[in-house]
PDB file of C-alpha atoms in Angstrom:
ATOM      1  CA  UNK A   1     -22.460  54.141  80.796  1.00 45.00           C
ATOM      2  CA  UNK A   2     -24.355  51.144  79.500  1.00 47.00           C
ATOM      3  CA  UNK A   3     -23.377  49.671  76.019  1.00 54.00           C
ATOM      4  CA  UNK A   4     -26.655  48.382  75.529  1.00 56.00           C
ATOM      5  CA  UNK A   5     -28.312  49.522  72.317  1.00 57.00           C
ATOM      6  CA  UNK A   6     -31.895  49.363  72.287  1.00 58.00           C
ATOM      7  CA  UNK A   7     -33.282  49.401  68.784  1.00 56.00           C
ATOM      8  CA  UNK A   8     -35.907  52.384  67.487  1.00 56.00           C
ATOM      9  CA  UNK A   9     -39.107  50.801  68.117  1.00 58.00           C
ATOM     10  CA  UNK A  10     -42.528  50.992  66.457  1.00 55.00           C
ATOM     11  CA  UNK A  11     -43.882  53.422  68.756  1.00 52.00           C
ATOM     12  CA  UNK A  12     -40.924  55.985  68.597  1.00 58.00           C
ATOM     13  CA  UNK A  13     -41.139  55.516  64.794  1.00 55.00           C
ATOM     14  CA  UNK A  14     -44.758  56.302  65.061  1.00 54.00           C
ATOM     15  CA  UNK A  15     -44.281  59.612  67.691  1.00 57.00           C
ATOM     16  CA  UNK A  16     -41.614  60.690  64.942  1.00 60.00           C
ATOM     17  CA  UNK A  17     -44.296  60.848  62.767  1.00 59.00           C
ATOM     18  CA  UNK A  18     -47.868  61.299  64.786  1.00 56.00           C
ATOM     19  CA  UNK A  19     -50.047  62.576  61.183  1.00 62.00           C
ATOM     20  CA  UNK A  20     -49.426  59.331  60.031  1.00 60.00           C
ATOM     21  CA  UNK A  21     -51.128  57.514  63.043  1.00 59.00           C
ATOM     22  CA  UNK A  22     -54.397  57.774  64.900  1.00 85.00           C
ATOM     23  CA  UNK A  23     -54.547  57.450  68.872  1.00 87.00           C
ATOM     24  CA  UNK A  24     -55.071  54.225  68.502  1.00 89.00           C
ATOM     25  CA  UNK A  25     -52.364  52.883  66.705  1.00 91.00           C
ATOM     26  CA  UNK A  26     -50.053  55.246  68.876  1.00 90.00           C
ATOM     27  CA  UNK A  27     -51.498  53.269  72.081  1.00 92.00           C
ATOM     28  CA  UNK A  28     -51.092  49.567  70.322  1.00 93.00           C
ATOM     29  CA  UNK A  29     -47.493  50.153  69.619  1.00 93.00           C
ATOM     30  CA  UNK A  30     -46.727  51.409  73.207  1.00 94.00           C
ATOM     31  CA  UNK A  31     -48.515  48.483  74.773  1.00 95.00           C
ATOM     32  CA  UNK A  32     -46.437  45.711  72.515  1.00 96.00           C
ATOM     33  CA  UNK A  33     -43.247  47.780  72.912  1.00 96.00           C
ATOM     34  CA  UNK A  34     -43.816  47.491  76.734  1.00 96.00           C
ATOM     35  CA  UNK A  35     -44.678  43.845  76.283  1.00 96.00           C
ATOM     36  CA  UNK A  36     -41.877  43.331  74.236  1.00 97.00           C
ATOM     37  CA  UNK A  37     -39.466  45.128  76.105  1.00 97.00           C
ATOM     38  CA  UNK A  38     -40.494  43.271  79.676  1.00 97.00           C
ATOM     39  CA  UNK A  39     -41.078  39.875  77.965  1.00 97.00           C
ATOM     40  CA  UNK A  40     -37.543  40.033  76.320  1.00 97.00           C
ATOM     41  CA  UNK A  41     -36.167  40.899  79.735  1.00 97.00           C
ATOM     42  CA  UNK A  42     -37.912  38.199  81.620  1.00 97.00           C
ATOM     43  CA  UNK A  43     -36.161  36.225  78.902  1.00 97.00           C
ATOM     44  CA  UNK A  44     -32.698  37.381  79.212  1.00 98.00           C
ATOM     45  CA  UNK A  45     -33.176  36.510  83.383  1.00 98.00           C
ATOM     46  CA  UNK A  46     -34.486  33.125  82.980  1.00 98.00           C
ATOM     47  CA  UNK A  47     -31.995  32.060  80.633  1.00 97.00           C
ATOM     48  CA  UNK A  48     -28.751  33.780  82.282  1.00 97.00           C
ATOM     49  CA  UNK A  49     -29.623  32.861  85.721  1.00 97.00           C
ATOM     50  CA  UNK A  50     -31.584  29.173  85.555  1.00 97.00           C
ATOM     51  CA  UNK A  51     -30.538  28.391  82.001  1.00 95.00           C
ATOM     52  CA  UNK A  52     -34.699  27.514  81.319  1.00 95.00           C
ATOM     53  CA  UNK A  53     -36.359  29.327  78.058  1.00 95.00           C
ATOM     54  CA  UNK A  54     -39.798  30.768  78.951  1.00 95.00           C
ATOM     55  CA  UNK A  55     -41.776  28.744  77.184  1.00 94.00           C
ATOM     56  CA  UNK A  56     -40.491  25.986  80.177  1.00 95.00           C
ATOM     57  CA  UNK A  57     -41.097  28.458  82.759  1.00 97.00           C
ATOM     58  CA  UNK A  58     -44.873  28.935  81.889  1.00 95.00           C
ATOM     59  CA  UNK A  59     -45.241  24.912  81.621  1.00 96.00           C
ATOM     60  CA  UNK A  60     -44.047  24.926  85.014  1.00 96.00           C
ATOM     61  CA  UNK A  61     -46.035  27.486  86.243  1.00 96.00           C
ATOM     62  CA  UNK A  62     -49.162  25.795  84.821  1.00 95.00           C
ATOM     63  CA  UNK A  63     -48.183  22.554  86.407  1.00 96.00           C
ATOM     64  CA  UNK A  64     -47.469  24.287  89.638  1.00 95.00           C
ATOM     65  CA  UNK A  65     -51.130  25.668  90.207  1.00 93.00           C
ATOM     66  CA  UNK A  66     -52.164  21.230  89.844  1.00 92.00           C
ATOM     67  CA  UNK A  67     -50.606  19.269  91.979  1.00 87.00           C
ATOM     68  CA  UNK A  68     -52.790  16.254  90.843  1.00 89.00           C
ATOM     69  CA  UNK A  69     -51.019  17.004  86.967  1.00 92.00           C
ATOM     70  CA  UNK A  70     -53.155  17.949  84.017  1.00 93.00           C
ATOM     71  CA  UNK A  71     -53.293  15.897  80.529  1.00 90.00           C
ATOM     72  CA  UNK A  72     -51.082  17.155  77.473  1.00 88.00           C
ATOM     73  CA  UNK A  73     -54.410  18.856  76.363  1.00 88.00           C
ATOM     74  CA  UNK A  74     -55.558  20.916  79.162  1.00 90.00           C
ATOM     75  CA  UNK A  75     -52.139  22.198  79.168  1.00 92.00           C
ATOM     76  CA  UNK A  76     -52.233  22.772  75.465  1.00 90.00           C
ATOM     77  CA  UNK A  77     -55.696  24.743  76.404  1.00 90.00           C
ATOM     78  CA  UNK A  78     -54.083  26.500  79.289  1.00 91.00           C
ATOM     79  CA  UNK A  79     -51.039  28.045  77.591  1.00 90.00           C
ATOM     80  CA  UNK A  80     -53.119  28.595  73.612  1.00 88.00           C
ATOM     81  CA  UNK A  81     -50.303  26.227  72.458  1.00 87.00           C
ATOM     82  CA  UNK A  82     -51.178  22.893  70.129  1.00 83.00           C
ATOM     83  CA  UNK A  83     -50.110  19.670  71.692  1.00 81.00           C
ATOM     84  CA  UNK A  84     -47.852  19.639  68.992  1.00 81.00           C
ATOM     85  CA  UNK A  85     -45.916  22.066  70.331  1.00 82.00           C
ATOM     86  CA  UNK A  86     -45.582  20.946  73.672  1.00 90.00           C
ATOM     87  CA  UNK A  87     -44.734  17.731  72.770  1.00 89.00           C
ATOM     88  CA  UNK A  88     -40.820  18.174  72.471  1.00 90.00           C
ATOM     89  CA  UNK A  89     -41.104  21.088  75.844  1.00 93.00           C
ATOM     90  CA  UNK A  90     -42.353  17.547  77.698  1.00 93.00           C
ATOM     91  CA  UNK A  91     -39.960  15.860  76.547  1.00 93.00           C
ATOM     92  CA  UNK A  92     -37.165  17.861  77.579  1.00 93.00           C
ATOM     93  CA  UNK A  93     -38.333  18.925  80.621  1.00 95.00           C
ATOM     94  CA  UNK A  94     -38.966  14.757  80.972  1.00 95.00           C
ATOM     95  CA  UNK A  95     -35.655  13.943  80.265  1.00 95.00           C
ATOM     96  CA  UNK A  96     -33.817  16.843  83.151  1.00 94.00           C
ATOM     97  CA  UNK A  97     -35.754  15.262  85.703  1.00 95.00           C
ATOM     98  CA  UNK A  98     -38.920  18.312  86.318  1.00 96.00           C
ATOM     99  CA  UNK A  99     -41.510  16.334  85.054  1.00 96.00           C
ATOM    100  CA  UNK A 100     -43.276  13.292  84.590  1.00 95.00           C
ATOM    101  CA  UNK A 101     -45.909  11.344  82.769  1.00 93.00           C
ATOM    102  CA  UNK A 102     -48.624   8.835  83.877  1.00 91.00           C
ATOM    103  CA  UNK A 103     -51.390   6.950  82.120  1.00 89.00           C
ATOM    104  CA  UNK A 104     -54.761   8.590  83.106  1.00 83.00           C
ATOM    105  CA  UNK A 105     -56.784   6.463  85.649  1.00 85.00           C
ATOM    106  CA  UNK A 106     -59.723   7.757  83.674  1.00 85.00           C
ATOM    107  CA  UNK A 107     -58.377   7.806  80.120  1.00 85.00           C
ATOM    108  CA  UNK A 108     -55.859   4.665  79.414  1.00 85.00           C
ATOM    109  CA  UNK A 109     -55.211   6.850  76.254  1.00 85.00           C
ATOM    110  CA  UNK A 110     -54.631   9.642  77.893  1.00 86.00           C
ATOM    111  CA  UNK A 111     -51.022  11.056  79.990  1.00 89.00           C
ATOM    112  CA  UNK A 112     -50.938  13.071  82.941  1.00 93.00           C
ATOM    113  CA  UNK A 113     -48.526  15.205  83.285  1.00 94.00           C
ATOM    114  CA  UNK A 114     -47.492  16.686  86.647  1.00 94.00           C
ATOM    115  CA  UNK A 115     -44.218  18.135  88.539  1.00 96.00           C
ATOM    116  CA  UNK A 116     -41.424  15.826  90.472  1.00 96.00           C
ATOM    117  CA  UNK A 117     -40.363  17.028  93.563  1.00 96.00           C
ATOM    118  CA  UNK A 118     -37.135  18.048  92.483  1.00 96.00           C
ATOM    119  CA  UNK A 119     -38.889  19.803  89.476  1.00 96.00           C
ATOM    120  CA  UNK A 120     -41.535  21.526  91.825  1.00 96.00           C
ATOM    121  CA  UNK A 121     -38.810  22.909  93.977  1.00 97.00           C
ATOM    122  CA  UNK A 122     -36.560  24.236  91.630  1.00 97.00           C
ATOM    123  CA  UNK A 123     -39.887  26.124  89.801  1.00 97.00           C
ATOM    124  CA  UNK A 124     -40.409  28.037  93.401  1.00 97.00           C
ATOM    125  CA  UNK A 125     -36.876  29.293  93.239  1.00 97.00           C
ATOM    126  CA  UNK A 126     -37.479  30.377  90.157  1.00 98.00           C
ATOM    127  CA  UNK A 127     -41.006  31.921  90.286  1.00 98.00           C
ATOM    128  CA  UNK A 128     -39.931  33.784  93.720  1.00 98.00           C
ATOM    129  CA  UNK A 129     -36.753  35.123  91.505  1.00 98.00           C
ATOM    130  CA  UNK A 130     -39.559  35.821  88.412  1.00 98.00           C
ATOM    131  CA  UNK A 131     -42.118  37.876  90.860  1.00 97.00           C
ATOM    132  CA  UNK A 132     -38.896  40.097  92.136  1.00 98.00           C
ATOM    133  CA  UNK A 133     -38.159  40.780  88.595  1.00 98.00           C
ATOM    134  CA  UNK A 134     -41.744  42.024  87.818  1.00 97.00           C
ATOM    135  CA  UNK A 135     -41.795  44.159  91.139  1.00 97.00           C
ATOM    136  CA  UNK A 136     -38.231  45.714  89.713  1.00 97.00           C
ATOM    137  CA  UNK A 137     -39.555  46.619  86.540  1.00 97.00           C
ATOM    138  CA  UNK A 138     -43.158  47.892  87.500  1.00 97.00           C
ATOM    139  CA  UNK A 139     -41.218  49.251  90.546  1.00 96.00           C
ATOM    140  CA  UNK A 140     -41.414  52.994  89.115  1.00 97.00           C
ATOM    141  CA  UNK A 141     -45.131  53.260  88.876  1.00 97.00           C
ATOM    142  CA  UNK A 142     -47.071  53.820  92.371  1.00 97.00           C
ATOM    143  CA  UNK A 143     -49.421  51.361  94.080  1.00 97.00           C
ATOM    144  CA  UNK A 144     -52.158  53.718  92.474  1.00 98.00           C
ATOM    145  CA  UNK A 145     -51.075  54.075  89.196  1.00 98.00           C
ATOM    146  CA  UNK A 146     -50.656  50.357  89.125  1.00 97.00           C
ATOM    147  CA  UNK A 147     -54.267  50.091  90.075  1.00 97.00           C
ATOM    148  CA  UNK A 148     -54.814  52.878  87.288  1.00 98.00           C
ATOM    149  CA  UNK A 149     -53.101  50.869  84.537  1.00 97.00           C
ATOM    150  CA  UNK A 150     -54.929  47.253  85.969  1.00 97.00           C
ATOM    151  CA  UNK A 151     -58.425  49.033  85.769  1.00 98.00           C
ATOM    152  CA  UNK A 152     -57.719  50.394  82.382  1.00 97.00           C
ATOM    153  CA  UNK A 153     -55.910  47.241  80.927  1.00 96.00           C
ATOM    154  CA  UNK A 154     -58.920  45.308  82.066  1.00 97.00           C
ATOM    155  CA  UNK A 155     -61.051  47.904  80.298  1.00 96.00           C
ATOM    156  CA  UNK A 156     -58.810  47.091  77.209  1.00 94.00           C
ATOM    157  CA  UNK A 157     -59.057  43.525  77.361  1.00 94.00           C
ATOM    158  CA  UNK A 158     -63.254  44.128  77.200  1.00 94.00           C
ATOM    159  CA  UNK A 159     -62.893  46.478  74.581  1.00 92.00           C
ATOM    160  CA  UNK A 160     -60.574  43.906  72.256  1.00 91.00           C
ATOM    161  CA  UNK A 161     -63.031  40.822  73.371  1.00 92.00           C
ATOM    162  CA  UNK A 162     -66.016  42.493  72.098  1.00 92.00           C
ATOM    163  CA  UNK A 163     -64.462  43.632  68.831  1.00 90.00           C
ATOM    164  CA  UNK A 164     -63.370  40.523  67.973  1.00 89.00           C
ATOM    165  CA  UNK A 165     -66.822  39.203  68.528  1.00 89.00           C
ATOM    166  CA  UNK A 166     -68.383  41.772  67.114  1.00 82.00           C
ATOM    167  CA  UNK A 167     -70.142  43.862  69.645  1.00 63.00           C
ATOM    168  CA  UNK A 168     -67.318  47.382  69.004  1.00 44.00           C
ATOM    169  CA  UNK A 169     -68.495  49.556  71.385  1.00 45.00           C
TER     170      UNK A 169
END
């Protein structure tokens, strides 16, 4: 038997206690417990078994889909994270050897970022080790309730886009 503890979450708080949440609610804390849960996970894996936080991973994922390298701020665009913030991930991940920075041909102002070999190689390890992992833990639902729960979380996704601008259906 498993020591692990895992803490009372919103959404069992919330099923304790269903009159004091609508359907809604219910279904917002289930999807950021499951987030939560598989994000923490993904976590735990990255850092026990490449010693990289997931914050690097996703730089290196972005960098990985342009071989060419992107600038500090399409980067910053691609992962909703200010430049500030990546600033010190570059660094790091400049100083281990998994990336590195050019002036822009275009933009003299500019630095393009981009994957070293060495870098590039160890991120396919990693992402082949990172798509397992996801397999294992959506390994319980069925190729059609996978589709089920991709059809509906795209339906979701509308639904919170127009709200936000203002067109609820």
């Amino acid at each position: 038997m498993s020591n692990l503890q895992i803490p009372l979450d919103a959404e069992t708080k919330a099923i304790e206690t269903p009159e004091d949440h609508r359907d809604e609610l219910r279904l917002w804390l289930r999807l950021l417990t499951c987030s939560t849960l598989i994000e923490g996970e993904v976590r735990r894996r990255l850092r026990d078994q490449f010693d990289v936080t997931l914050p690097r991973f996703d730089l290196m994922a972005q960098l990985e889909k342009t071989p060419d390298g992107m600038t500090l701020s399409d980067l910053s665009k691609r992962m909703m994270v200010s430049n500030g913030n990546l600033t010190s991930l570059v660094d790091r991940l400049v100083t281990s050897g998994h990336i590195e920075r050019r002036v822009s041909e275009i933009d003299r102002r500019a630095q393009i970022i981009n994957l070293t070999p060495a870098g590039r190689s160890e991120f396919r390890v990693m992402a082949a080790e990172h798509e397992a992992w996801i397999a294992e833990i959506f390994g319980g639902l069925t190729q059609r309730e996978q589709k089920d729960l991709m059809r509906l979380l795209a339906k979701t996704k509308l639904s919170a886009r127009n709200a936000i601008i203002g067109v609820a259906q």
